[in-house]
CSV table of C-alpha atoms and ligand atoms in Angstrom, one decimal:
chain,number,residue,atom,x,y,z
A,1,MET,CA,194.8,184.4,165.5
A,2,LYS,CA,192.0,182.8,163.7
A,3,THR,CA,188.8,185.3,163.7
A,4,PRO,CA,186.0,183.4,165.8
A,5,LYS,CA,182.9,181.7,163.3
A,6,ARG,CA,180.2,184.0,162.8
A,7,ILE,CA,177.1,182.4,164.5
A,8,ALA,CA,173.8,182.3,161.9
A,9,LEU,CA,170.5,181.1,163.5
A,10,ILE,CA,168.2,180.2,160.2
A,11,THR,CA,164.4,179.2,160.8
A,12,GLY,CA,163.5,176.7,158.4
A,13,GLY,CA,166.6,175.7,157.6
A,14,GLY,CA,165.8,172.2,157.1
A,15,SER,CA,164.4,173.0,154.2
A,16,GLY,CA,163.5,174.2,150.9
A,17,ILE,CA,165.3,178.0,151.0
A,18,GLY,CA,166.2,178.1,153.9
A,19,LEU,CA,167.8,175.0,154.0
A,20,ALA,CA,169.8,176.6,150.7
A,21,ILE,CA,170.7,179.8,153.1
A,22,ALA,CA,172.1,177.1,155.7
A,23,GLU,CA,173.8,175.8,152.3
A,24,LYS,CA,176.2,178.9,152.1
A,25,PHE,CA,176.1,180.6,155.4
A,26,VAL,CA,178.1,176.7,156.2
A,27,GLN,CA,180.2,177.1,152.8
A,28,ASP,CA,181.6,180.5,154.0
A,29,ASN,CA,182.5,178.3,157.6
A,30,ILE,CA,179.3,180.4,159.5
A,31,GLN,CA,178.3,178.2,162.3
A,32,THR,CA,174.0,177.4,161.3
A,33,ILE,CA,171.2,176.7,163.9
A,34,ILE,CA,168.9,176.0,161.7
A,35,VAL,CA,165.7,175.8,163.4
A,36,GLY,CA,162.8,173.5,162.2
A,37,ARG,CA,159.7,171.7,163.3
A,38,ASP,CA,160.5,168.1,161.8
A,39,GLU,CA,162.9,165.9,162.4
A,40,GLN,CA,163.5,163.5,159.8
A,41,LYS,CA,163.9,166.8,157.8
A,42,LEU,CA,166.3,168.2,160.6
A,43,ALA,CA,168.7,165.7,161.0
A,44,ALA,CA,168.9,165.7,156.4
A,45,ALA,CA,170.0,169.0,156.7
A,46,LYS,CA,172.7,167.9,158.9
A,47,GLU,CA,173.6,164.9,157.8
A,48,SER,CA,174.0,166.7,154.0
A,49,LEU,CA,175.8,170.4,155.7
A,50,GLY,CA,177.9,168.6,158.6
A,51,GLU,CA,179.7,169.4,161.6
A,52,LEU,CA,178.9,173.6,161.1
A,53,CYS,CA,175.2,172.2,160.7
A,54,HIS,CA,173.3,172.9,164.0
A,55,THR,CA,169.7,172.0,164.6
A,56,ILE,CA,166.8,172.9,166.5
A,57,ARG,CA,164.0,171.1,167.1
A,58,LEU,CA,161.2,173.7,167.6
A,59,ASP,CA,157.6,175.2,166.4
A,60,LEU,CA,158.3,178.8,166.2
A,61,ASN,CA,154.4,178.9,166.9
A,62,ASP,CA,155.1,178.5,170.2
A,63,LEU,CA,156.7,182.1,171.2
A,64,GLN,CA,157.5,181.5,175.1
A,65,ALA,CA,159.9,178.4,173.7
A,66,LEU,CA,161.1,181.6,172.1
A,67,PRO,CA,163.7,183.2,175.1
A,68,GLY,CA,164.8,180.3,176.2
A,69,LEU,CA,166.0,179.1,172.4
A,70,VAL,CA,167.9,182.1,172.5
A,71,SER,CA,169.1,181.1,175.4
A,72,GLN,CA,170.5,178.2,174.7
A,73,VAL,CA,172.0,179.6,171.6
A,74,THR,CA,173.2,182.3,173.7
A,75,ALA,CA,175.2,179.9,175.3
A,76,GLY,CA,175.8,177.6,173.8
A,77,PHE,CA,177.7,179.8,171.2
A,78,GLY,CA,178.6,182.2,171.9
A,79,GLY,CA,176.0,184.6,170.0
A,80,ILE,CA,174.1,185.2,167.6
A,81,ASP,CA,175.4,187.3,164.7
A,82,ILE,CA,172.6,186.3,162.3
A,83,LEU,CA,169.3,186.1,161.9
A,84,VAL,CA,167.2,184.7,159.4
A,85,ASN,CA,164.0,184.7,159.8
A,86,ASN,CA,162.7,182.4,157.2
A,87,ALA,CA,159.9,179.9,158.0
A,88,GLY,CA,157.2,180.6,156.5
A,89,ILE,CA,153.6,178.8,155.3
A,90,ASN,CA,151.4,179.5,153.0
A,91,MET,CA,147.7,179.0,152.3
A,92,LYS,CA,145.7,179.3,148.6
A,93,LYS,CA,141.7,179.1,149.3
A,94,ASP,CA,138.4,181.2,147.8
A,95,LEU,CA,139.2,184.6,150.1
A,96,THR,CA,135.2,183.5,150.7
A,97,GLU,CA,137.2,180.1,152.4
A,98,VAL,CA,138.8,181.5,154.8
A,99,SER,CA,137.5,181.3,158.4
A,100,ASP,CA,139.3,183.7,161.0
A,101,ASP,CA,141.2,180.7,162.4
A,102,ASP,CA,142.3,180.2,159.0
A,103,PHE,CA,143.9,183.7,158.8
A,104,GLN,CA,145.3,184.2,162.3
A,105,ARG,CA,147.2,181.2,161.8
A,106,ILE,CA,148.5,182.1,158.5
A,107,LEU,CA,149.8,185.9,160.0
A,108,HIS,CA,150.9,183.6,163.9
A,109,THR,CA,153.4,181.7,162.1
A,110,ASN,CA,154.6,184.2,158.8
A,111,VAL,CA,154.1,187.5,161.2
A,112,THR,CA,153.7,186.8,165.1
A,113,ALA,CA,156.8,184.2,165.5
A,114,ILE,CA,158.9,186.1,163.5
A,115,PHE,CA,158.7,189.5,165.5
A,116,ALA,CA,158.8,187.8,168.9
A,117,LEU,CA,161.9,186.0,168.4
A,118,SER,CA,163.0,189.1,166.1
A,119,ARG,CA,163.1,191.0,169.7
A,120,GLU,CA,164.3,188.1,172.2
A,121,VAL,CA,167.7,187.7,168.7
A,122,VAL,CA,167.8,192.3,169.2
A,123,LYS,CA,167.9,192.0,173.3
A,124,GLU,CA,171.2,189.5,172.7
A,125,MET,CA,172.6,191.1,169.1
A,126,ILE,CA,172.1,195.2,171.4
A,127,LYS,CA,174.3,193.8,174.2
A,128,LYS,CA,177.5,193.7,171.4
A,129,GLU,CA,175.9,196.6,169.3
A,130,SER,CA,176.9,194.4,166.3
A,131,GLY,CA,174.5,192.0,164.7
A,132,CYS,CA,171.8,191.6,161.5
A,133,ILE,CA,168.6,189.8,160.4
A,134,ILE,CA,167.3,188.8,157.7
A,135,ASN,CA,163.1,188.6,157.3
A,136,ILE,CA,162.6,187.1,154.0
A,137,SER,CA,158.5,188.5,152.2
A,138,SER,CA,157.3,187.3,149.1
A,139,MET,CA,156.2,189.3,145.7
A,140,ALA,CA,153.0,188.6,147.4
A,141,SER,CA,153.2,191.6,149.3
A,142,GLN,CA,153.3,193.7,146.3
A,143,TYR,CA,151.3,191.8,143.9
A,144,GLY,CA,147.7,191.3,144.2
A,145,ILE,CA,148.1,187.8,143.6
A,146,PRO,CA,144.1,185.5,144.2
A,147,LYS,CA,144.0,183.1,147.3
A,148,VAL,CA,146.1,184.5,149.2
A,149,ILE,CA,144.8,187.1,151.2
A,150,ALA,CA,146.2,186.1,154.6
A,151,TYR,CA,149.6,184.9,153.1
A,152,THR,CA,149.7,188.2,151.6
A,153,ALA,CA,149.2,190.5,154.8
A,154,SER,CA,151.5,188.4,156.7
A,155,LYS,CA,154.3,189.2,153.5
A,156,ALA,CA,153.0,193.1,153.6
A,157,ALA,CA,153.4,192.9,157.2
A,158,ILE,CA,157.3,192.0,157.1
A,159,GLU,CA,158.2,194.1,155.0
A,160,GLY,CA,156.8,197.0,157.4
A,161,MET,CA,158.4,195.5,160.1
A,162,THR,CA,161.1,195.3,158.6
A,163,ARG,CA,161.2,199.4,157.8
A,164,ALA,CA,160.5,199.9,161.3
A,165,MET,CA,163.4,197.6,162.6
A,166,ALA,CA,165.7,199.2,160.5
A,167,VAL,CA,165.1,202.9,161.7
A,168,GLU,CA,164.9,201.4,165.3
A,169,LEU,CA,168.5,199.8,165.5
A,170,SER,CA,170.0,200.6,163.1
A,171,PRO,CA,171.4,202.9,165.1
A,172,MET,CA,172.7,200.3,167.1
A,173,GLY,CA,174.8,198.8,164.8
A,174,ILE,CA,172.2,195.7,163.8
A,175,ARG,CA,171.2,195.7,159.8
A,176,VAL,CA,167.7,194.7,159.1
A,177,ASN,CA,167.0,193.9,155.7
A,178,CYS,CA,164.9,191.9,153.8
A,179,ILE,CA,164.2,189.9,150.6
A,180,ALA,CA,161.2,189.2,148.5
A,181,PRO,CA,161.3,186.6,146.8
A,182,GLY,CA,159.7,185.5,143.3
A,183,PHE,CA,158.7,181.9,143.0
A,184,ILE,CA,161.3,179.6,143.8
A,185,ALA,CA,161.1,175.7,143.1
A,186,THR,CA,160.8,174.8,146.1
A,187,ASP,CA,158.0,172.8,147.8
A,188,MET,CA,155.5,175.9,148.6
A,189,SER,CA,155.7,176.8,145.4
A,190,GLU,CA,155.1,173.1,144.0
A,191,LYS,CA,152.1,173.2,145.9
A,192,ALA,CA,151.0,176.8,144.5
A,193,LEU,CA,151.7,175.8,140.8
A,194,ASN,CA,151.9,172.9,139.7
A,195,GLY,CA,148.3,171.5,139.2
A,196,ASP,CA,147.2,175.7,138.5
A,197,ALA,CA,148.7,175.3,134.5
A,198,GLU,CA,147.4,178.7,134.4
A,199,ARG,CA,149.2,180.6,137.9
A,200,LYS,CA,152.3,178.8,136.4
A,201,GLN,CA,152.2,180.5,132.4
A,202,LYS,CA,151.3,183.6,133.5
A,203,VAL,CA,154.4,183.4,136.2
A,204,LEU,CA,156.9,182.4,133.9
A,205,SER,CA,155.4,184.9,130.8
A,206,ARG,CA,156.2,187.7,132.6
A,207,THR,CA,159.5,186.7,134.2
A,208,PRO,CA,162.4,187.7,132.0
A,209,MET,CA,164.8,185.3,132.8
A,210,GLY,CA,161.4,183.1,132.1
A,211,LYS,CA,162.0,180.2,134.9
A,212,LEU,CA,161.7,179.4,138.3
A,213,GLY,CA,164.8,180.9,140.9
A,214,GLU,CA,166.5,178.0,142.1
A,215,PRO,CA,166.9,178.0,146.3
A,216,ALA,CA,170.0,179.0,146.0
A,217,ASP,CA,169.6,182.0,144.4
A,218,ILE,CA,168.5,183.3,148.1
A,219,GLY,CA,171.2,181.8,149.6
A,220,GLY,CA,173.8,183.7,147.9
A,221,ALA,CA,171.3,187.4,147.8
A,222,ALA,CA,171.3,186.3,152.0
A,223,LEU,CA,175.3,185.2,151.7
A,224,PHE,CA,176.3,189.0,151.0
A,225,LEU,CA,172.7,190.9,152.5
A,226,ALA,CA,174.7,189.3,155.9
A,227,SER,CA,179.1,189.7,154.2
A,228,GLY,CA,180.4,192.5,155.3
A,229,ASN,CA,180.5,194.0,151.9
A,230,ALA,CA,176.8,194.8,152.6
A,231,GLN,CA,178.2,196.9,155.8
A,232,TYR,CA,175.8,200.2,154.6
A,233,ILE,CA,172.7,198.4,153.6
A,234,THR,CA,170.0,198.1,156.0
A,235,GLY,CA,166.1,198.6,155.2
A,236,VAL,CA,165.9,197.4,152.0
A,237,ILE,CA,163.5,195.1,150.4
A,238,LEU,CA,165.7,193.3,147.7
A,239,PRO,CA,163.7,191.3,144.8
A,240,VAL,CA,165.5,188.4,144.0
A,241,ASP,CA,162.8,187.1,140.8
A,242,GLY,CA,164.3,186.9,137.5
A,243,GLY,CA,162.6,190.4,137.0
A,244,ASN,CA,159.2,189.0,137.4
A,245,SER,CA,158.4,192.0,139.3
A,246,ILE,CA,159.8,194.3,136.6
A,247,GLY,CA,158.0,192.0,133.6
A,248,PHE,CA,155.1,192.4,131.1
B,301,NDP,P1,159.2,174.9,151.9
B,301,NDP,O1,157.8,175.3,152.4
B,301,NDP,O2,160.4,174.0,151.9
B,301,NDP,O3,159.8,175.4,153.6
B,301,NDP,C1,160.0,176.1,155.0
B,301,NDP,C2,160.0,175.4,156.4
B,301,NDP,O4,159.5,176.8,157.6
B,301,NDP,C3,159.8,174.6,156.4
B,301,NDP,O5,161.7,174.3,156.4
B,301,NDP,C4,159.4,174.4,158.0
B,301,NDP,O6,160.5,173.3,158.4
B,301,NDP,C5,159.3,176.1,157.8
B,301,NDP,N1,158.1,176.2,159.4
B,301,NDP,C6,157.0,176.6,158.6
B,301,NDP,N2,156.4,176.2,160.0
B,301,NDP,C7,157.2,176.4,161.3
B,301,NDP,C8,157.0,176.4,162.7
B,301,NDP,N3,155.8,177.0,162.8
B,301,NDP,N4,158.1,175.7,163.8
B,301,NDP,C9,159.3,175.9,162.8
B,301,NDP,N5,159.2,175.8,161.0
B,301,NDP,C10,158.5,176.5,160.8
B,301,NDP,O7,159.1,176.3,151.3
B,301,NDP,P2,159.8,177.5,151.2
B,301,NDP,O8,161.8,177.0,151.2
B,301,NDP,O9,159.4,177.8,149.4
B,301,NDP,O10,159.3,178.7,151.9
B,301,NDP,C11,160.5,179.6,152.6
B,301,NDP,C12,160.4,181.5,152.7
B,301,NDP,O11,160.3,181.3,151.4
B,301,NDP,C13,158.8,181.2,153.3
B,301,NDP,O12,158.3,182.6,154.4
B,301,NDP,C14,158.0,182.0,152.6
B,301,NDP,O13,157.5,182.4,152.8
B,301,NDP,C15,159.0,182.3,151.0
B,301,NDP,N6,158.3,182.3,149.6
B,301,NDP,C16,159.4,181.6,148.8
B,301,NDP,C17,158.7,182.1,147.8
B,301,NDP,C18,158.3,180.5,146.5
B,301,NDP,O14,157.7,181.1,145.8
B,301,NDP,N7,159.3,178.9,147.3
B,301,NDP,C19,158.2,183.1,147.5
B,301,NDP,C20,158.7,183.8,148.4
B,301,NDP,C21,158.8,183.6,149.5
B,301,NDP,P3,158.6,173.1,159.0
B,301,NDP,O15,158.4,171.9,158.5
B,301,NDP,O16,160.6,171.3,160.1
B,301,NDP,O17,158.4,172.7,160.0
């Protein structure tokens, strides 16, 4: 008898790191549902990933829609085995220019929506006493990087939530881990680094591997954490950063 395909839900799977995670999952025969706001990006991802990829257009800031998203996926696919909380937004501004609304906007997408979606998915995973959640933080959570105050606060929160979720949910068969990417070549890092030669030079000079990472580097790490090879791993914050975090 054929083993049923595992089901993964990846937020922000239409571009950058999320798309690379989706590629690795599909190559591993995982039914992969990607969520984003941009219909065109989602359609292009579906076109390149093929029949194991499914798209749902949704703004994750719409918290009231999240229980419906989870029921839609659970009813349509029979459950959610893997949740990847990848969607996130950045904002580069001097601290004194960051308004309360700016700050809340970043925290809402990067923290509140992750919590609210995870809660709904966990309710389903608990029924099966099995599941795997992968959060995506950032090296910004561990460094003091100027001009990204809200983003830094949000990514530190994700790492704290990872630990809190792991201790509460692992006894129920749900592993929760986090990947902390270093500097990865995507639209987001392009905006943050290009046009800021000093910051780009600083990044490269302290990255022992001497280059930015590729989205596929994060995809590979996510596939590992979702696999049976990681069955005794929970509560981990895994840097995937070319050595940037230990660079001199
Ligand atoms: P991108 O900007 O390429 O991707 C972000 C994705 O999130 C997009 O697909 C976007 O989809 C989705 N998204 C954002 N807001 C929402 C929302 N409200 N509802 C639904 N989807 C949303 O960036 P990256 O691939 O670089 O980033 C992915 C993750 O990796 C982020 O959490 C980021 O913080 C993290 N990261 C990235 C690093 C890097 O160097 N690139 C370094 C460290 C961490 P859409 O546009 O369709 O809404």
